[in-house]
Short mmCIF file of C-alpha atoms in Angstrom, two decimals:
data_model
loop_
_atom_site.label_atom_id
_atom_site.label_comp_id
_atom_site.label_asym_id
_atom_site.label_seq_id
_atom_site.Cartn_x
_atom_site.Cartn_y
_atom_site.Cartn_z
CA UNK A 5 92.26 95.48 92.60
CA UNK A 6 89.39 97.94 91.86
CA UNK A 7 86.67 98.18 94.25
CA UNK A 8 83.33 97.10 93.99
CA UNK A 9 81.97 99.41 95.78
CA UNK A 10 81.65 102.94 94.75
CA UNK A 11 80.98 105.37 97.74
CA UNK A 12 80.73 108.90 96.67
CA UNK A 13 81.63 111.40 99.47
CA UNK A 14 78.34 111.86 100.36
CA UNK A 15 77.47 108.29 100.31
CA UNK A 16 79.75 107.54 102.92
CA UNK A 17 78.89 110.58 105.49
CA UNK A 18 75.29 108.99 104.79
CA UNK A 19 76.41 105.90 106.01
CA UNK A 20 78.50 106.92 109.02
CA UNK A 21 75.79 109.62 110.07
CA UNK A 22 73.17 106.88 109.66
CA UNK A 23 74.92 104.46 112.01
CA UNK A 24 76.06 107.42 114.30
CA UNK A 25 72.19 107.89 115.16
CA UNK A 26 72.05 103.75 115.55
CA UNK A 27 74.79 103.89 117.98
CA UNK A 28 73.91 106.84 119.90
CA UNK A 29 70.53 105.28 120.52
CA UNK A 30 72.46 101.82 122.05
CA UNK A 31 74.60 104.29 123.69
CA UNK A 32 72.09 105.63 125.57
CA UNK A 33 70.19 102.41 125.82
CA UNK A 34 73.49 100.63 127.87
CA UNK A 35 73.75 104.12 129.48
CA UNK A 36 70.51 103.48 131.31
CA UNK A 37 71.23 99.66 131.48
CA UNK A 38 74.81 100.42 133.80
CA UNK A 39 74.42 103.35 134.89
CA UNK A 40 77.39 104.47 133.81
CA UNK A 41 78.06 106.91 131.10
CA UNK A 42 78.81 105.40 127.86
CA UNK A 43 80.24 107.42 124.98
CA UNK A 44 80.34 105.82 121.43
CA UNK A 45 82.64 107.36 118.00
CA UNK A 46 81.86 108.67 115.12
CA UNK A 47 82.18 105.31 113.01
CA UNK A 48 84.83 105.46 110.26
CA UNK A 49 83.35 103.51 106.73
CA UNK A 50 86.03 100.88 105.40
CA UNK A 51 85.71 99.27 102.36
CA UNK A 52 87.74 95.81 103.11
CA UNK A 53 88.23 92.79 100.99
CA UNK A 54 91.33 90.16 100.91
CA UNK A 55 93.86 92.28 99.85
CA UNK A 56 92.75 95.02 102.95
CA UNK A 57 93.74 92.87 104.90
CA UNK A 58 95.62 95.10 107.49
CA UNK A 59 95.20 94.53 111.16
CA UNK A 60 91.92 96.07 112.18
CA UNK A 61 92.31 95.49 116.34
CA UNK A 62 94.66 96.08 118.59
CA UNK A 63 96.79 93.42 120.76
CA UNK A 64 95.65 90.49 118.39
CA UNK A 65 96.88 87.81 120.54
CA UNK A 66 95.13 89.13 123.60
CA UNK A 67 91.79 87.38 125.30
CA UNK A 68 88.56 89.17 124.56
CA UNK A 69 84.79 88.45 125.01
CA UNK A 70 83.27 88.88 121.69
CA UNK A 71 79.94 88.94 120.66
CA UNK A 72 78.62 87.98 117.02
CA UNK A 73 74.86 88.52 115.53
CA UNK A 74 73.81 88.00 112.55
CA UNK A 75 71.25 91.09 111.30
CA UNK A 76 67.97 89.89 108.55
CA UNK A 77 65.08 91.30 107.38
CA UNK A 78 65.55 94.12 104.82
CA UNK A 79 69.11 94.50 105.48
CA UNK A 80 71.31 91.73 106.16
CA UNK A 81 74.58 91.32 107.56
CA UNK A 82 76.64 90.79 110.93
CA UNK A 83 77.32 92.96 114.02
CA UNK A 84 80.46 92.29 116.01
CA UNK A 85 81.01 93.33 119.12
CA UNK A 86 84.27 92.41 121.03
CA UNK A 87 85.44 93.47 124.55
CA UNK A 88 89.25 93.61 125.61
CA UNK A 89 89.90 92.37 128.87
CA UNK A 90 89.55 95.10 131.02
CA UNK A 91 86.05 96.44 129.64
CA UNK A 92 84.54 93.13 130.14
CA UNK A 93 85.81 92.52 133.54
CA UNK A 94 84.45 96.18 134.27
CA UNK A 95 81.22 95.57 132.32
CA UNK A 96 80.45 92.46 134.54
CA UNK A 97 81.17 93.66 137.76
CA UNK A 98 79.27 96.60 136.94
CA UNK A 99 76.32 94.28 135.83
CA UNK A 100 76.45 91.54 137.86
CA UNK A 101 78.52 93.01 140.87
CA UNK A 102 81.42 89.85 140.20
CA UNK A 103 85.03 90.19 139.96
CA UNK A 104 86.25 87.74 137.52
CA UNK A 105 90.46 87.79 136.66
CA UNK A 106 90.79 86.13 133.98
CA UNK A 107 88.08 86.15 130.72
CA UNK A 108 88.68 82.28 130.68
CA UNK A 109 86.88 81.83 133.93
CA UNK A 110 83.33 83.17 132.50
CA UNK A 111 80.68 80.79 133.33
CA UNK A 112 77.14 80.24 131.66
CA UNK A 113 75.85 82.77 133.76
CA UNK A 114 78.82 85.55 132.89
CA UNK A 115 78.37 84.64 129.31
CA UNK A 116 74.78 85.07 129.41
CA UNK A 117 75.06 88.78 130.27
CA UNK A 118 77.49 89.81 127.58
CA UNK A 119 75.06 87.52 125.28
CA UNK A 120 72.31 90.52 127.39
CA UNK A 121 74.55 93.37 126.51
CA UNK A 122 74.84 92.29 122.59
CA UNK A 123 71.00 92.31 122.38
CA UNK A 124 70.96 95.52 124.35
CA UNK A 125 73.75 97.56 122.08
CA UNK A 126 72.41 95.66 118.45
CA UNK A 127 68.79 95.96 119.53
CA UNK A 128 69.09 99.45 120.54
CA UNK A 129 71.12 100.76 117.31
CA UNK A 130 68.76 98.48 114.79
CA UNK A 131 65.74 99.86 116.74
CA UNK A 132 67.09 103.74 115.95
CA UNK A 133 67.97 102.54 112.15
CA UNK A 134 64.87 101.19 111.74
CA UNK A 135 63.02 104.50 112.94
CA UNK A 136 64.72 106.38 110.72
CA UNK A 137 64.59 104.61 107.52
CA UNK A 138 60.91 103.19 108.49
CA UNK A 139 61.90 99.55 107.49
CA UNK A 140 61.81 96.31 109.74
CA UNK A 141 65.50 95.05 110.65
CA UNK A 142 66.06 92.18 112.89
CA UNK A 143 69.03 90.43 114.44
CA UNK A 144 69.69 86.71 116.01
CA UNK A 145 70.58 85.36 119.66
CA UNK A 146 73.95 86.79 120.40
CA UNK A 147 77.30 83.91 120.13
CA UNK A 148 79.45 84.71 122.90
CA UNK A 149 82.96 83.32 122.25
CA UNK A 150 85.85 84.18 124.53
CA UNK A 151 89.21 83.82 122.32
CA UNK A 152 91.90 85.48 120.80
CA UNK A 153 90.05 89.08 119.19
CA UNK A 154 92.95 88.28 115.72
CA UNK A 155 91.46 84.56 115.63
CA UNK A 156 87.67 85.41 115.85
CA UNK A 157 88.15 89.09 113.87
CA UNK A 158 89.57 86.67 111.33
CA UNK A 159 87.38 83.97 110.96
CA UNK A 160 84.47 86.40 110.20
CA UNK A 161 87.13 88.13 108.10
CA UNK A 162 86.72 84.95 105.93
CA UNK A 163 82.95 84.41 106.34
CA UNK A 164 82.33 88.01 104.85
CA UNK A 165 84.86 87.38 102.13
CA UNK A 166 83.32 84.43 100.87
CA UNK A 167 80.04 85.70 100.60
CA UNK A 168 81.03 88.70 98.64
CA UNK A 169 83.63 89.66 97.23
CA UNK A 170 84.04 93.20 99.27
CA UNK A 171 81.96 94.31 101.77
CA UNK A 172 81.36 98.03 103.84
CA UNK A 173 82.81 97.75 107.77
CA UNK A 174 81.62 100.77 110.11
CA UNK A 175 83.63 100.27 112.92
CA UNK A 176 82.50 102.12 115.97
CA UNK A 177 84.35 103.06 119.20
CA UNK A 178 82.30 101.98 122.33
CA UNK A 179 84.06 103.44 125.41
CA UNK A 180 82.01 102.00 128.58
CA UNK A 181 83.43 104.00 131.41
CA UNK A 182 84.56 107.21 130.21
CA UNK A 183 84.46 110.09 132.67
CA UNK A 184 82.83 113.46 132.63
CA UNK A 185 82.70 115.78 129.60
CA UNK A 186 85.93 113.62 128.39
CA UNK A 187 85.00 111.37 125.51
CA UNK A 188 88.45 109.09 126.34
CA UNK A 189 88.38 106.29 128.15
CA UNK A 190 89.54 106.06 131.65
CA UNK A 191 92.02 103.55 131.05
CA UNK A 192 92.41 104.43 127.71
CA UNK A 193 92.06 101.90 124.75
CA UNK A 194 91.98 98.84 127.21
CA UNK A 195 88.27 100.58 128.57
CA UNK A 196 87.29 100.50 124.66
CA UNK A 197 84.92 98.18 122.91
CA UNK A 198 84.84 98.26 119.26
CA UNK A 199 81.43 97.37 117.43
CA UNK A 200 81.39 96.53 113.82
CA UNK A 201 78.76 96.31 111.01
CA UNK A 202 79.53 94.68 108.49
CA UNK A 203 77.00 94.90 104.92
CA UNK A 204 77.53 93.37 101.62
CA UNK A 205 76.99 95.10 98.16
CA UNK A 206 73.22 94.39 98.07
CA UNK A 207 72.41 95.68 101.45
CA UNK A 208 74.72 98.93 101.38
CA UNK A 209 72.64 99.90 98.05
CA UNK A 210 69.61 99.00 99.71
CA UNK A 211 70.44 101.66 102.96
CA UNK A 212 71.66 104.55 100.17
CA UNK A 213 68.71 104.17 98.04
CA UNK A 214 66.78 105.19 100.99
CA UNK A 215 69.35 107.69 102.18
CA UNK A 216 69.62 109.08 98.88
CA UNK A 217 65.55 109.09 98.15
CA UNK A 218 64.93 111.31 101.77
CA UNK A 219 67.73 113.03 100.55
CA UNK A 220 65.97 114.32 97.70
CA UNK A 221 62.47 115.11 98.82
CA UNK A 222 64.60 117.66 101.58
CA UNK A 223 65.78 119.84 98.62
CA UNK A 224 63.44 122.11 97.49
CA UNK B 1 121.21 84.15 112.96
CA UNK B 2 117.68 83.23 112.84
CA UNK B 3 115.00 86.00 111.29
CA UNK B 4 111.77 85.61 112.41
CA UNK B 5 108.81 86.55 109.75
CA UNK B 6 105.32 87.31 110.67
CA UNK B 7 102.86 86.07 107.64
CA UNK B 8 99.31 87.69 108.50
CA UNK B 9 96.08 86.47 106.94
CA UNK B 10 96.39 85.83 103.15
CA UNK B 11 100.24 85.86 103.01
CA UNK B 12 102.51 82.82 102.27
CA UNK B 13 106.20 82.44 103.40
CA UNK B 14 109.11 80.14 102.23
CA UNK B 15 112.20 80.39 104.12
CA UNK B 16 115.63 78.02 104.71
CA UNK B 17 117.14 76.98 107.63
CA UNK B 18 117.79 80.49 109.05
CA UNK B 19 114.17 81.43 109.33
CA UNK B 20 111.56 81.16 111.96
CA UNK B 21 108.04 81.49 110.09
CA UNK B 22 105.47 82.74 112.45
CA UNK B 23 101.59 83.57 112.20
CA UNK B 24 98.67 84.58 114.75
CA UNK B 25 94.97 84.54 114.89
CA UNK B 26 94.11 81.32 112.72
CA UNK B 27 90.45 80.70 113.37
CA UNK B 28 88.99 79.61 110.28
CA UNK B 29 91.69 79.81 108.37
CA UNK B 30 93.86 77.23 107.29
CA UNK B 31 97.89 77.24 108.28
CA UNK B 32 99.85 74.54 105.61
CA UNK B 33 102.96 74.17 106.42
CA UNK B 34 105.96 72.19 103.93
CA UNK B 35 109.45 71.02 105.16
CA UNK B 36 111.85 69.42 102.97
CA UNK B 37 113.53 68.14 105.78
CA UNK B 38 116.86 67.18 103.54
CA UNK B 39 117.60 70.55 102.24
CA UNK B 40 115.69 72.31 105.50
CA UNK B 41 113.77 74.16 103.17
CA UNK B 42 110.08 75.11 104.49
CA UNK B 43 107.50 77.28 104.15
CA UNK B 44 103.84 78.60 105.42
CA UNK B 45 100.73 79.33 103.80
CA UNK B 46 97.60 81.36 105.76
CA UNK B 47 94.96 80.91 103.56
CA UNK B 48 91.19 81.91 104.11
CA UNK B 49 88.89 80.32 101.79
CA UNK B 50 88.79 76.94 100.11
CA UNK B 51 89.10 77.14 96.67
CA UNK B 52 89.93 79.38 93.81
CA UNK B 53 86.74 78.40 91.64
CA UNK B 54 87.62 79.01 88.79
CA UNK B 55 88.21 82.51 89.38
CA UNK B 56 91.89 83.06 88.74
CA UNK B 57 93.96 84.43 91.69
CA UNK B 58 95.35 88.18 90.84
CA UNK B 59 98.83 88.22 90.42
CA UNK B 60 100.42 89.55 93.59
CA UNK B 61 104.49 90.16 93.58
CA UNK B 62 106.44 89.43 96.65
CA UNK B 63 106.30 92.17 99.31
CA UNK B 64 110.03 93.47 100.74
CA UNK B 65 110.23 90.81 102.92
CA UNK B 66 109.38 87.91 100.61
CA UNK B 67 105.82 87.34 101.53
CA UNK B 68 103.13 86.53 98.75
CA UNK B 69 99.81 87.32 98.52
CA UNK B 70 97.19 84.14 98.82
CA UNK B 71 93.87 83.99 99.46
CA UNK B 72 92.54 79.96 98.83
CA UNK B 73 93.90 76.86 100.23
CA UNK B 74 94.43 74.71 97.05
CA UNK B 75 96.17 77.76 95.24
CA UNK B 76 98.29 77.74 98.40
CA UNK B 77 99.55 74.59 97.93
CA UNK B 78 100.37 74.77 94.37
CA UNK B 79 102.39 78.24 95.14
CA UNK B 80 104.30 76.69 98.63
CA UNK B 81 105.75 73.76 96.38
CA UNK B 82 106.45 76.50 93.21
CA UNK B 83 108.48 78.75 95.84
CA UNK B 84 110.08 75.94 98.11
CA UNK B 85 111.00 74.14 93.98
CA UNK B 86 112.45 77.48 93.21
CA UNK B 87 114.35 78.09 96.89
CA UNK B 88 116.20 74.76 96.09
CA UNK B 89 113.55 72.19 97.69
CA UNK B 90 112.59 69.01 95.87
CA UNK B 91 109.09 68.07 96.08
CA UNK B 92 109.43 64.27 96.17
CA UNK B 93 110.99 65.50 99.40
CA UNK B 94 108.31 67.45 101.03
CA UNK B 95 106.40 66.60 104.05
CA UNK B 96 103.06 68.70 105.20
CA UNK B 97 101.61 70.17 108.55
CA UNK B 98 97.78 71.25 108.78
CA UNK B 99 96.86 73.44 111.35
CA UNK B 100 93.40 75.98 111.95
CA UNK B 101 90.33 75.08 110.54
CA UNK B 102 88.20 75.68 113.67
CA UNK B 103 85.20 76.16 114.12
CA UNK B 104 84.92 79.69 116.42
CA UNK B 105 81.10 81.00 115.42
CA UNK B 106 78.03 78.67 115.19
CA UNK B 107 76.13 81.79 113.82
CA UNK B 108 78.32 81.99 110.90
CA UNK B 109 79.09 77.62 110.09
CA UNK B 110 76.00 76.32 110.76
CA UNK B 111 75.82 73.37 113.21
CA UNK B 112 78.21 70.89 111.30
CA UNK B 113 80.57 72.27 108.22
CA UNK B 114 81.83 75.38 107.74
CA UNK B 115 84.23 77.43 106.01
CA UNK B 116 87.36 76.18 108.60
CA UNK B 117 86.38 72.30 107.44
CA UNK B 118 86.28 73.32 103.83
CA UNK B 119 89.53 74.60 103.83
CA UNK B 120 91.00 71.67 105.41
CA UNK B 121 89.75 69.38 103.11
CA UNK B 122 90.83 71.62 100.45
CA UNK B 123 94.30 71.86 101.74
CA UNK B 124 93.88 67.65 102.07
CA UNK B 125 92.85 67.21 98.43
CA UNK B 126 95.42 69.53 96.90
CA UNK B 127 98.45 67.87 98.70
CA UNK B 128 97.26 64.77 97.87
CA UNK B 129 97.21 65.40 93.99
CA UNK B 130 100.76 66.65 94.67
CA UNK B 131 101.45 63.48 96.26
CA UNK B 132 102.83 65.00 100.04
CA UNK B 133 101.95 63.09 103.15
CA UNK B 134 100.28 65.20 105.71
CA UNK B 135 102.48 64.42 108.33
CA UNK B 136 100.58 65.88 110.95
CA UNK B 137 97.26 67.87 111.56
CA UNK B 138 95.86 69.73 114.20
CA UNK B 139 92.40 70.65 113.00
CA UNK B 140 89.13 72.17 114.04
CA UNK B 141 87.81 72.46 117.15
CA UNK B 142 86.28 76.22 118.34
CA UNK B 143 89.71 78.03 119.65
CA UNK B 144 92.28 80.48 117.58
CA UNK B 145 95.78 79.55 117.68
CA UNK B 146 98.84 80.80 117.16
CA UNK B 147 101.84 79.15 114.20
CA UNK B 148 105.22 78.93 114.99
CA UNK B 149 107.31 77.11 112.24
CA UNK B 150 110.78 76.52 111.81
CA UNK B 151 112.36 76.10 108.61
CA UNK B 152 115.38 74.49 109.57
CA UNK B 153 113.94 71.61 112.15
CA UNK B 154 110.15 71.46 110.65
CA UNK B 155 108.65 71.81 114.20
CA UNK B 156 105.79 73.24 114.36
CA UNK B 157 104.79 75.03 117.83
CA UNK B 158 100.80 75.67 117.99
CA UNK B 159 99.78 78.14 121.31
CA UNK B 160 96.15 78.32 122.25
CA UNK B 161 94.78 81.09 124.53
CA UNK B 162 91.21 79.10 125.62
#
């Protein structure tokens, strides 16, 4: 299947380097928030459609807090933000000070601070987006769902498909207790979140436009 | 010897009495699943969207293993009786199994219908032109689940996690 999409070379580092300085502001943001140091990847640009339809998280089957909000204004879209097991039991005891085993235990309360954290991380990156490209970009109350990461990953999978055909995913590394100068994770990939933006055709031509147009008044 | 077979999203499966059919992660999506329980013929379709509209489906071969490509739920249905017809199967014989269809995101589905009830009553309506009885269904809700179907008995093992 051809793609819909045609991203240039320079369209994508646009597009990663524009959610890189989102990201690094919500880094920061949920730095200050735990007071823990929070380190966040480069994001990788995917172009992903049915046929793509490869496994895009580890450990499918496994329990993880997830986090979904939907993103309006001049760009729209969906942010997804999903927690394996260990990060969110680390993320709540560091925010709340409680030990919970097992993710299926979360109460209203527990819930309501990952629903915190999604409004902290989404809020923070759309707030550094929308300083750089000077236009307004807003995003919903958080759904927290505790599942299978396959089963949600999936059903938004299916969502995105159906309203286009293909659609841009920047996935992001979030790694909430890394150590020192060391970007890894202390416990490796179970210590690392994974945040995902997901834009159709119309908004992805909407963010190069205005990549592309401060692009141009740079060169001499 | 029974082979096991992993189908992931958009993939369809038919397999005979020596195969274990097996899929994870259904939210949304819906799992059909046909047994001809007299030649213990059956197969598995995890489809994502409801219908084709109009828009024909490209023409995917079968991978090495034997999976095929398929993305809607009414499409599935016409391809599980084609392959399970073609594997030997009679469709007069054929029984059906619904399984996903839930409902994981109200952000995404609205309060009410979504994309996990279309596709059941896509899956419904297409079987029912073919004239198969849904045997069974195990629909909706808001948790994932996991598919385990074998060919050779027709039961159907469905693992939640929530």
């Amino acid at each position: 299947m051809s793609n819909i999409f045609q991203l240039s070379e320079s369209d994508e580092d646009q597009l990663r380097e524009l959610v890189n300085i989102g990201v690094s502001h919500a880094g920061n943001t949920l730095s200050e928030m735990v007071g823990k140091r929070i380190t966040v990847s480069v994001p990788s640009v995917t172009i992903r459609n049915a046929e793509t339809r490869s496994q895009f998280i580890n450990n499918p089957t496994d329990i993880t807090v997830a986090m979904l909000l939907r993103l309006s204004g001049v760009i729209e879209g969906y942010v997804f933000i999903f927690f394996p097991h260990d990060a969110a039991v680390h993320l709540l005891r560091v925010m709340s000070g409680k030990s919970v085993g097992d993710l299926r235990a979360l109460d209203r309360f527990d819930r309501s601070i990952f629903q915190e954290l999604g409004n902290v991380i989404t809020g923070g990156m759309l707030q550094g987006l929308s300083r750089f490209l000077h236009i307004e970009m807003l995003h919903s109350v958080p759904d927290v769902v505790v599942d299978m990461g396959g089963a949600m990953f999936n059903s938004l999978i299916a969502s995105m498909i159906a309203l286009h055909e293909e659609f841009i995913s920047l996935d992001v590394s979030v790694c909430v207790n890394s150590d020192g100068n060391d970007v890894s994770c202390e416990n490796g990939a179970a210590s690392t979140g994974k945040m995902f933006l997901f834009v159709g055709p119309t908004a992805a031509r909407r963010i190069l436009e205005i990549t592309n147009g401060m692009v141009a008044q740079t060169q001499p | 010897m029974t082979t096991t077979v992993e189908i992931k999203i958009a993939e369809l499966y038919v397999g005979d009495s020596s195969h274990v059919i097996l899929t994870n992660g259904v939210g949304s999506c819906i799992i059909i699943v046909l047994h001809d329980r007299l030649k213990r013929i059956g197969g598995m379709a995890h489809a994502i969207l409801p219908y084709a509209q109009g828009v024909p489906a490209p023409a995917f071969g079968k991978d090495e293993v034997g999976r095929r490509f398929v993305k809607f739920a009414n499409t599935a249905v016409d391809m599980l009786v084609e392959e399970i017809e073609i594997a030997g199967g009679t469709k007069e014989h054929l029984v059906a199994k619904l399984v996903g269809g839930a409902h994981m995101f109200s952000l995404l589905e609205g309060d009410k219908f979504g994309i996990g009830w279309e596709n059941t009553e896509s899956a419904r309506k297409r079987l029912q032109f073919h004239g198969i009885v849904i045997e069974t269904e195990v629909v909706g809700g808001t948790a994932g689940r996991n598919v385990r179907f074998d060919c050779g008995t027709g039961i159907v093992e469905i693992i939640t996690k929530v």
